[in-house]
Amino acid sequence: MLATARLKDQLLSKSSGAKNLFFFVLFVAVVVVYMVHLSKRPLYNSDMLPYMGVVLQLNGLDAKQVHQSVYAITKESVPAKNFVELTALNKGRVERYNDYALFYDYLRFFRLKPLYVFVIKAFYSVGINLAFATVLPSLICAGGLLIAFYLAIQKLFTGGIIPFFLSTVVLLLGFTNELAVISTPDAMSSLLVFILFLNLFFSGKLGVSYLLLALAVFTRIDNLTFLPFILYYYRMNNINIRSIIKGVSALAVLSIIVIVVPYFFGNHLTWFKDFIFKPSVYASLVRKSATLMRTDFNLLFALVLVLLYSRLSVRKDLKTLFTGILLAMSVRFLLFPSYEERFYYIFKLMLLFIAVAPFSYNLTTSKTLVMVPRGRRIQGSAPGYSFSN
């Protein structure tokens, strides 16, 4: 009888594994097809031009050559209508199109994302069209973000149809549509931040958190706003204050490096002063952002947050992550009061994941996710989620 029961368990396990693999492969195939579809509809946003310029500058071209090459490549690579928009839509674009020195000076705002720039450069160096090379990292990382979400949900629900269904819903909601077709580092940044979030959720390893934050910062400098999120999480989980001090010291060094790196790209050491808003500009951005927020979708999203917070009030672990995300959102908005959707997709995705997480405790019968001590805690790591029978 015992041997028969074991054999039955093995067969069920193999069947479950095969089913999980089938749904995963199917979802990856859907993501690949969807990204190929999106690749035929790039946005050709204006940031594409300066990122192309930074790459050509790294290849040794002077200011005039950079300007000529960027617009020549762009004219050959995009439809005529888009080229007109990129060069004549407003006064700034017209001036940069007609003045190479002005265009070259404009590059200082785009030398601050070295990880994204070097990925573009790598694609360009193997023969990929430079204009498309600015979009390709976004396509890859947007697809990676969907797959990472699927794997995380699969870990919550131990496979089955639920991960496929929820991940497909996220895909259809269009969370990654804009991220995938825009020439900015936002998709790469979102992927790194989401992996950072999953590390906190499933394992809480402090060293990994800081490494992922460093990579995210070299993708977008404003990802430093996730530092309060990380510190809040570990402080709430009673990590030794010495570990926090070491982490803050490491991030102070990282901040210095972040300031110095653009200098080797051609910026001056005080480049960060260019990003300080005048009071009138700051107030204008806040007003515009408030207008964007007053949409039915965002009001509905705010209502969901209120309901979600009340549900999480009985679970300290999820509530800590939830509060940390809101803290990171608030710090980011206070420093950079621009409510462009591409900056906030990642926050919504993390909150959606947390909204789903409590239901896994009810829907999963064989295993549940619970916060459990892992014996003697290693300094520099937090208690994390473990599978427990």
Short mmCIF file of C-alpha atoms in Angstrom, two decimals:
data_model
loop_
_atom_site.label_atom_id
_atom_site.label_comp_id
_atom_site.label_asym_id
_atom_site.label_seq_id
_atom_site.Cartn_x
_atom_site.Cartn_y
_atom_site.Cartn_z
CA MET A 1 0.00 0.00 0.00
CA LEU A 2 2.81 2.39 0.94
CA ALA A 3 4.66 1.68 -2.31
CA THR A 4 1.45 2.24 -4.27
CA ALA A 5 0.86 5.56 -2.50
CA ARG A 6 4.41 6.69 -3.23
CA LEU A 7 4.08 5.73 -6.88
CA LYS A 8 0.82 7.66 -7.09
CA ASP A 9 2.46 10.73 -5.53
CA GLN A 10 5.35 10.50 -8.01
CA LEU A 11 2.97 10.26 -10.95
CA LEU A 12 0.95 13.22 -9.68
CA SER A 13 4.14 15.22 -9.17
CA LYS A 14 5.33 14.47 -12.70
CA SER A 15 1.91 15.33 -14.09
CA SER A 16 1.87 18.62 -12.19
CA GLY A 17 5.41 19.42 -13.35
CA ALA A 18 4.52 18.72 -16.97
CA LYS A 19 1.41 20.91 -16.69
CA ASN A 20 3.41 23.77 -15.16
CA LEU A 21 6.04 23.50 -17.89
CA PHE A 22 3.35 23.49 -20.59
CA PHE A 23 1.69 26.67 -19.29
CA PHE A 24 5.05 28.38 -18.80
CA VAL A 25 6.24 27.58 -22.33
CA LEU A 26 2.85 28.66 -23.68
CA PHE A 27 3.04 31.99 -21.84
CA VAL A 28 6.63 32.63 -22.99
CA ALA A 29 5.49 31.95 -26.57
CA VAL A 30 2.61 34.41 -26.14
CA VAL A 31 5.01 37.04 -24.76
CA VAL A 32 7.48 36.56 -27.63
CA VAL A 33 4.74 36.86 -30.26
CA TYR A 34 3.32 39.92 -28.51
CA MET A 35 6.73 41.63 -28.30
CA VAL A 36 7.40 40.90 -31.98
CA HIS A 37 4.02 42.50 -32.72
CA LEU A 38 4.90 45.57 -30.64
CA SER A 39 8.35 45.83 -32.24
CA LYS A 40 6.64 46.84 -35.49
CA ARG A 41 5.07 49.84 -33.75
CA PRO A 42 7.85 51.73 -31.94
CA LEU A 43 6.91 55.15 -30.59
CA TYR A 44 9.94 56.98 -32.03
CA ASN A 45 9.89 59.31 -29.03
CA SER A 46 12.25 62.26 -28.91
CA ASP A 47 14.55 60.67 -26.29
CA MET A 48 15.71 58.29 -29.02
CA LEU A 49 17.85 61.01 -30.63
CA PRO A 50 20.02 61.99 -27.64
CA TYR A 51 20.56 58.35 -26.63
CA MET A 52 21.79 57.69 -30.17
CA GLY A 53 24.02 60.73 -29.78
CA VAL A 54 25.58 59.47 -26.54
CA VAL A 55 26.39 56.12 -28.17
CA LEU A 56 28.01 57.80 -31.18
CA GLN A 57 29.95 60.08 -28.86
CA LEU A 58 31.31 57.00 -27.06
CA ASN A 59 32.41 55.72 -30.47
CA GLY A 60 34.69 58.75 -30.82
CA LEU A 61 32.68 61.11 -33.03
CA ASP A 62 32.93 64.85 -32.39
CA ALA A 63 29.92 67.10 -31.76
CA LYS A 64 29.28 67.94 -35.41
CA GLN A 65 29.67 64.33 -36.56
CA VAL A 66 27.35 63.12 -33.79
CA HIS A 67 24.67 65.58 -34.87
CA GLN A 68 24.94 64.73 -38.56
CA SER A 69 24.98 60.97 -37.96
CA VAL A 70 22.04 60.96 -35.55
CA TYR A 71 19.70 62.78 -37.91
CA ALA A 72 20.94 60.92 -41.00
CA ILE A 73 20.34 57.53 -39.35
CA THR A 74 16.98 58.67 -38.03
CA LYS A 75 15.84 59.92 -41.43
CA GLU A 76 16.66 56.54 -42.96
CA SER A 77 15.11 54.54 -40.11
CA VAL A 78 11.74 56.12 -39.33
CA PRO A 79 8.69 57.04 -41.45
CA ALA A 80 8.70 60.56 -42.90
CA LYS A 81 5.84 61.64 -40.65
CA ASN A 82 7.75 60.61 -37.52
CA PHE A 83 10.92 62.33 -38.72
CA VAL A 84 9.01 65.59 -39.11
CA GLU A 85 7.65 65.21 -35.57
CA LEU A 86 11.14 64.53 -34.21
CA THR A 87 12.61 67.61 -35.88
CA ALA A 88 9.83 70.18 -36.13
CA LEU A 89 7.11 69.48 -33.55
CA ASN A 90 8.19 72.28 -31.21
CA LYS A 91 10.77 75.02 -30.84
CA GLY A 92 13.26 72.89 -28.92
CA ARG A 93 13.31 70.14 -31.54
CA VAL A 94 13.73 72.65 -34.36
CA GLU A 95 16.65 74.34 -32.59
CA ARG A 96 18.43 71.06 -31.84
CA TYR A 97 17.93 69.92 -35.44
CA ASN A 98 19.50 73.11 -36.81
CA ASP A 99 22.26 73.64 -34.23
CA TYR A 100 24.73 70.81 -33.57
CA ALA A 101 26.24 72.57 -30.54
CA LEU A 102 22.82 72.90 -28.91
CA PHE A 103 22.06 69.24 -29.62
CA TYR A 104 25.41 68.14 -28.19
CA ASP A 105 24.83 70.18 -25.04
CA TYR A 106 21.41 68.53 -24.68
CA LEU A 107 23.14 65.14 -24.35
CA ARG A 108 24.12 65.97 -20.76
CA PHE A 109 20.63 64.96 -19.62
CA PHE A 110 21.06 61.48 -21.15
CA ARG A 111 24.55 60.50 -20.01
CA LEU A 112 23.16 59.47 -16.62
CA LYS A 113 21.92 55.99 -17.56
CA PRO A 114 25.14 54.08 -18.35
CA LEU A 115 23.66 50.57 -18.17
CA TYR A 116 20.98 51.38 -20.76
CA VAL A 117 23.47 53.26 -22.96
CA PHE A 118 25.99 50.40 -22.95
CA VAL A 119 23.29 47.88 -23.88
CA ILE A 120 22.35 50.08 -26.86
CA LYS A 121 26.03 50.36 -27.76
CA ALA A 122 26.40 46.57 -27.59
CA PHE A 123 23.48 46.04 -29.97
CA TYR A 124 24.79 48.73 -32.33
CA SER A 125 28.27 47.19 -32.32
CA VAL A 126 26.91 43.89 -33.68
CA GLY A 127 25.22 45.60 -36.61
CA ILE A 128 21.74 46.42 -35.33
CA ASN A 129 20.32 49.69 -36.63
CA LEU A 130 21.06 52.38 -34.04
CA ALA A 131 17.49 53.73 -33.93
CA PHE A 132 16.06 50.24 -33.34
CA ALA A 133 18.87 49.49 -30.87
CA THR A 134 17.35 52.12 -28.55
CA VAL A 135 14.02 50.23 -28.56
CA LEU A 136 15.33 46.65 -28.43
CA PRO A 137 16.35 46.76 -24.72
CA SER A 138 12.83 47.95 -23.91
CA LEU A 139 11.23 45.10 -25.84
CA ILE A 140 13.44 42.50 -24.16
CA CYS A 141 13.00 43.90 -20.64
CA ALA A 142 9.23 44.39 -21.02
CA GLY A 143 8.95 40.74 -22.04
CA GLY A 144 11.24 39.80 -19.15
CA LEU A 145 9.02 41.74 -16.76
CA LEU A 146 5.96 39.74 -17.81
CA ILE A 147 7.85 36.45 -17.48
CA ALA A 148 9.19 37.46 -14.05
CA PHE A 149 5.62 38.23 -12.94
CA TYR A 150 4.49 34.81 -14.21
CA LEU A 151 7.27 32.97 -12.33
CA ALA A 152 6.51 34.88 -9.13
CA ILE A 153 2.80 34.07 -9.33
CA GLN A 154 3.68 30.45 -10.11
CA LYS A 155 5.72 30.32 -6.93
CA LEU A 156 2.78 31.69 -4.95
CA PHE A 157 0.25 29.25 -6.34
CA THR A 158 2.60 26.30 -7.02
CA GLY A 159 1.77 26.35 -10.72
CA GLY A 160 -1.41 25.41 -12.53
CA ILE A 161 -3.66 27.62 -14.61
CA ILE A 162 -3.72 30.56 -12.16
CA PRO A 163 -0.26 32.00 -13.07
CA PHE A 164 -1.09 31.79 -16.77
CA PHE A 165 -4.46 33.46 -16.28
CA LEU A 166 -3.23 36.31 -14.05
CA SER A 167 -0.14 37.01 -16.17
CA THR A 168 -2.23 37.06 -19.34
CA VAL A 169 -4.57 39.56 -17.68
CA VAL A 170 -1.57 41.78 -16.87
CA LEU A 171 -0.42 41.51 -20.49
CA LEU A 172 -3.90 42.44 -21.77
CA LEU A 173 -4.16 45.36 -19.34
CA GLY A 174 -1.24 46.86 -21.25
CA PHE A 175 1.09 47.43 -18.29
CA THR A 176 4.08 46.85 -20.55
CA ASN A 177 2.83 48.22 -23.89
CA GLU A 178 4.36 51.68 -23.63
CA LEU A 179 7.45 50.40 -21.83
CA ALA A 180 8.16 47.97 -24.68
CA VAL A 181 8.12 50.46 -27.56
CA ILE A 182 9.73 53.55 -26.09
CA SER A 183 13.39 54.56 -26.41
CA THR A 184 14.01 55.07 -22.70
CA PRO A 185 15.51 52.96 -19.88
CA ASP A 186 12.14 52.62 -18.14
CA ALA A 187 11.51 48.97 -19.08
CA MET A 188 15.01 47.96 -17.96
CA SER A 189 14.57 49.95 -14.76
CA SER A 190 11.15 48.37 -14.10
CA LEU A 191 12.53 44.85 -14.57
CA LEU A 192 15.39 45.43 -12.12
CA VAL A 193 13.11 47.06 -9.55
CA PHE A 194 10.59 44.21 -9.81
CA ILE A 195 13.34 41.62 -9.27
CA LEU A 196 14.47 43.68 -6.27
CA PHE A 197 10.90 43.59 -4.94
CA LEU A 198 10.67 39.81 -5.46
CA ASN A 199 13.96 39.36 -3.59
CA LEU A 200 12.45 41.21 -0.63
CA PHE A 201 9.23 39.23 -0.87
CA PHE A 202 10.69 35.73 -1.16
CA SER A 203 14.09 35.84 0.52
CA GLY A 204 14.97 39.25 1.93
CA LYS A 205 18.72 38.94 1.24
CA LEU A 206 20.22 42.33 2.04
CA GLY A 207 23.31 42.04 -0.18
CA VAL A 208 21.22 41.05 -3.20
CA SER A 209 18.87 43.97 -2.53
CA TYR A 210 21.71 46.49 -2.61
CA LEU A 211 23.25 44.93 -5.72
CA LEU A 212 19.93 45.12 -7.58
CA LEU A 213 19.43 48.68 -6.38
CA ALA A 214 22.88 49.61 -7.70
CA LEU A 215 22.05 48.17 -11.13
CA ALA A 216 18.69 49.96 -11.09
CA VAL A 217 20.37 53.25 -10.21
CA PHE A 218 22.79 52.90 -13.13
CA THR A 219 19.70 52.46 -15.29
CA ARG A 220 17.80 55.42 -13.84
CA ILE A 221 19.39 57.73 -11.28
CA ASP A 222 16.00 58.40 -9.65
CA ASN A 223 15.81 54.75 -8.56
CA LEU A 224 17.70 55.95 -5.49
CA THR A 225 14.19 56.75 -4.25
CA PHE A 226 13.79 53.02 -3.57
CA LEU A 227 16.37 53.32 -0.77
CA PRO A 228 13.68 54.33 1.78
CA PHE A 229 11.65 51.31 0.65
CA ILE A 230 14.54 48.93 1.34
CA LEU A 231 15.50 50.55 4.66
CA TYR A 232 11.88 50.58 5.83
CA TYR A 233 11.50 46.89 4.98
CA TYR A 234 14.61 45.78 6.86
CA ARG A 235 14.00 48.10 9.80
CA MET A 236 10.48 46.69 10.23
CA ASN A 237 11.95 43.19 10.17
CA ASN A 238 14.39 44.08 12.96
CA ILE A 239 17.62 43.83 11.03
CA ASN A 240 20.73 44.73 12.99
CA ILE A 241 21.26 48.50 12.74
CA ARG A 242 24.94 47.84 11.93
CA SER A 243 23.89 46.15 8.69
CA ILE A 244 21.76 49.15 7.78
CA ILE A 245 24.67 51.52 8.44
CA LYS A 246 26.91 49.42 6.21
CA GLY A 247 24.26 49.46 3.51
CA VAL A 248 23.78 53.22 3.74
CA SER A 249 27.56 53.70 3.58
CA ALA A 250 27.74 51.53 0.49
CA LEU A 251 24.95 53.53 -1.11
CA ALA A 252 26.73 56.78 -0.24
CA VAL A 253 29.71 55.48 -2.20
CA LEU A 254 27.34 54.46 -4.99
CA SER A 255 25.87 57.96 -5.05
CA ILE A 256 29.34 59.45 -5.45
CA ILE A 257 30.08 57.03 -8.28
CA VAL A 258 26.78 57.94 -9.93
CA ILE A 259 27.81 61.60 -9.84
CA VAL A 260 31.31 60.89 -11.18
CA VAL A 261 30.44 58.42 -13.98
CA PRO A 262 28.66 61.01 -16.19
CA TYR A 263 31.83 63.11 -15.98
CA PHE A 264 33.66 60.46 -18.01
CA PHE A 265 30.81 60.60 -20.54
CA GLY A 266 31.41 64.32 -21.06
CA ASN A 267 29.31 65.93 -18.30
CA HIS A 268 30.57 68.34 -15.66
CA LEU A 269 30.71 67.17 -12.03
CA THR A 270 27.86 69.48 -11.04
CA TRP A 271 25.45 68.02 -13.63
CA PHE A 272 22.87 67.29 -10.94
CA LYS A 273 22.17 71.03 -10.62
CA ASP A 274 20.49 70.85 -14.05
CA PHE A 275 17.81 68.64 -12.49
CA ILE A 276 16.84 71.01 -9.69
CA PHE A 277 13.41 72.46 -10.48
CA LYS A 278 12.68 76.15 -10.15
CA PRO A 279 9.68 76.71 -7.83
CA SER A 280 7.48 77.87 -10.71
CA VAL A 281 8.36 74.81 -12.83
CA TYR A 282 7.82 72.49 -9.85
CA ALA A 283 4.39 74.00 -9.17
CA SER A 284 3.45 73.70 -12.85
CA LEU A 285 4.43 70.01 -12.90
CA VAL A 286 2.38 69.33 -9.77
CA ARG A 287 -0.69 70.98 -11.32
CA LYS A 288 -0.31 69.01 -14.56
CA SER A 289 0.22 65.77 -12.64
CA ALA A 290 -2.85 66.43 -10.50
CA THR A 291 -4.88 66.81 -13.69
CA LEU A 292 -3.55 63.50 -15.02
CA MET A 293 -4.36 61.76 -11.75
CA ARG A 294 -7.99 62.88 -11.84
CA THR A 295 -9.03 60.09 -14.15
CA ASP A 296 -11.54 57.35 -13.48
CA PHE A 297 -8.77 54.74 -13.62
CA ASN A 298 -6.60 56.45 -11.02
CA LEU A 299 -9.55 57.11 -8.72
CA LEU A 300 -10.48 53.44 -9.00
CA PHE A 301 -6.87 52.50 -8.34
CA ALA A 302 -6.85 54.68 -5.20
CA LEU A 303 -10.04 52.98 -3.98
CA VAL A 304 -8.47 49.56 -4.53
CA LEU A 305 -5.44 50.67 -2.48
CA VAL A 306 -7.66 51.66 0.44
CA LEU A 307 -9.50 48.33 0.35
CA LEU A 308 -6.23 46.44 -0.05
CA TYR A 309 -4.66 48.19 2.93
CA SER A 310 -7.56 47.20 5.17
CA ARG A 311 -7.18 43.57 4.03
CA LEU A 312 -3.44 43.58 4.70
CA SER A 313 -3.85 45.06 8.18
CA VAL A 314 -3.92 41.55 9.63
CA ARG A 315 -0.63 40.55 7.95
CA LYS A 316 2.39 42.55 9.05
CA ASP A 317 4.71 41.11 6.37
CA LEU A 318 2.57 42.16 3.39
CA LYS A 319 1.60 45.42 5.03
CA THR A 320 5.29 46.28 5.42
CA LEU A 321 5.94 45.77 1.71
CA PHE A 322 2.77 47.66 0.80
CA THR A 323 3.69 50.64 2.97
CA GLY A 324 7.25 50.60 1.64
CA ILE A 325 6.02 50.80 -1.96
CA LEU A 326 3.77 53.75 -1.13
CA LEU A 327 6.74 55.39 0.60
CA ALA A 328 8.91 54.95 -2.50
CA MET A 329 6.12 56.34 -4.71
CA SER A 330 5.74 59.38 -2.46
CA VAL A 331 9.46 60.15 -2.32
CA ARG A 332 9.75 59.82 -6.07
CA PHE A 333 6.83 62.15 -6.71
CA LEU A 334 8.07 64.76 -4.24
CA LEU A 335 11.49 64.84 -5.91
CA PHE A 336 10.26 64.44 -9.50
CA PRO A 337 6.63 65.61 -9.65
CA SER A 338 5.89 64.20 -13.07
CA TYR A 339 3.02 61.75 -13.35
CA GLU A 340 3.91 60.04 -16.60
CA GLU A 341 2.49 56.53 -16.64
CA ARG A 342 5.81 54.95 -17.65
CA PHE A 343 7.29 55.97 -14.28
CA TYR A 344 4.51 54.30 -12.29
CA TYR A 345 3.72 51.05 -14.09
CA ILE A 346 6.18 49.21 -11.88
CA PHE A 347 4.52 50.48 -8.69
CA LYS A 348 1.13 49.30 -9.93
CA LEU A 349 2.56 45.91 -10.86
CA MET A 350 4.10 45.43 -7.40
CA LEU A 351 0.86 46.48 -5.71
CA LEU A 352 -1.09 44.10 -7.94
CA PHE A 353 1.22 41.27 -6.89
CA ILE A 354 0.69 42.10 -3.22
CA ALA A 355 -3.07 42.22 -3.82
CA VAL A 356 -2.96 38.68 -5.21
CA ALA A 357 -0.61 37.26 -2.55
CA PRO A 358 -3.11 36.89 0.34
CA PHE A 359 -5.39 34.76 -1.79
CA SER A 360 -2.63 32.21 -2.30
CA TYR A 361 -2.93 31.25 1.36
CA ASN A 362 -6.55 30.24 0.73
CA LEU A 363 -6.32 28.75 -2.76
CA THR A 364 -3.24 26.61 -2.28
CA THR A 365 -4.01 23.45 -0.34
CA SER A 366 -0.74 21.53 -0.47
CA LYS A 367 1.57 24.36 0.52
CA THR A 368 1.22 27.89 1.80
CA LEU A 369 3.52 30.85 1.90
CA VAL A 370 4.16 32.05 5.42
CA MET A 371 6.75 34.25 7.08
CA VAL A 372 8.85 31.86 9.17
CA PRO A 373 12.13 32.20 11.07
CA ARG A 374 15.03 30.47 9.37
CA GLY A 375 16.86 29.36 12.45
CA ARG A 376 19.63 31.66 13.54
CA ARG A 377 19.38 34.71 11.34
CA ILE A 378 22.48 35.58 9.34
CA GLN A 379 23.57 39.17 9.80
CA GLY A 380 22.56 41.21 6.79
CA SER A 381 19.55 39.14 5.78
CA ALA A 382 15.89 39.38 6.70
CA PRO A 383 13.41 36.65 7.48
CA GLY A 384 11.69 35.92 4.20
CA TYR A 385 8.91 33.87 2.71
CA SER A 386 9.38 30.12 2.75
CA PHE A 387 7.27 27.23 1.61
CA SER A 388 5.85 25.41 4.61
CA ASN A 389 3.54 22.37 4.72
#
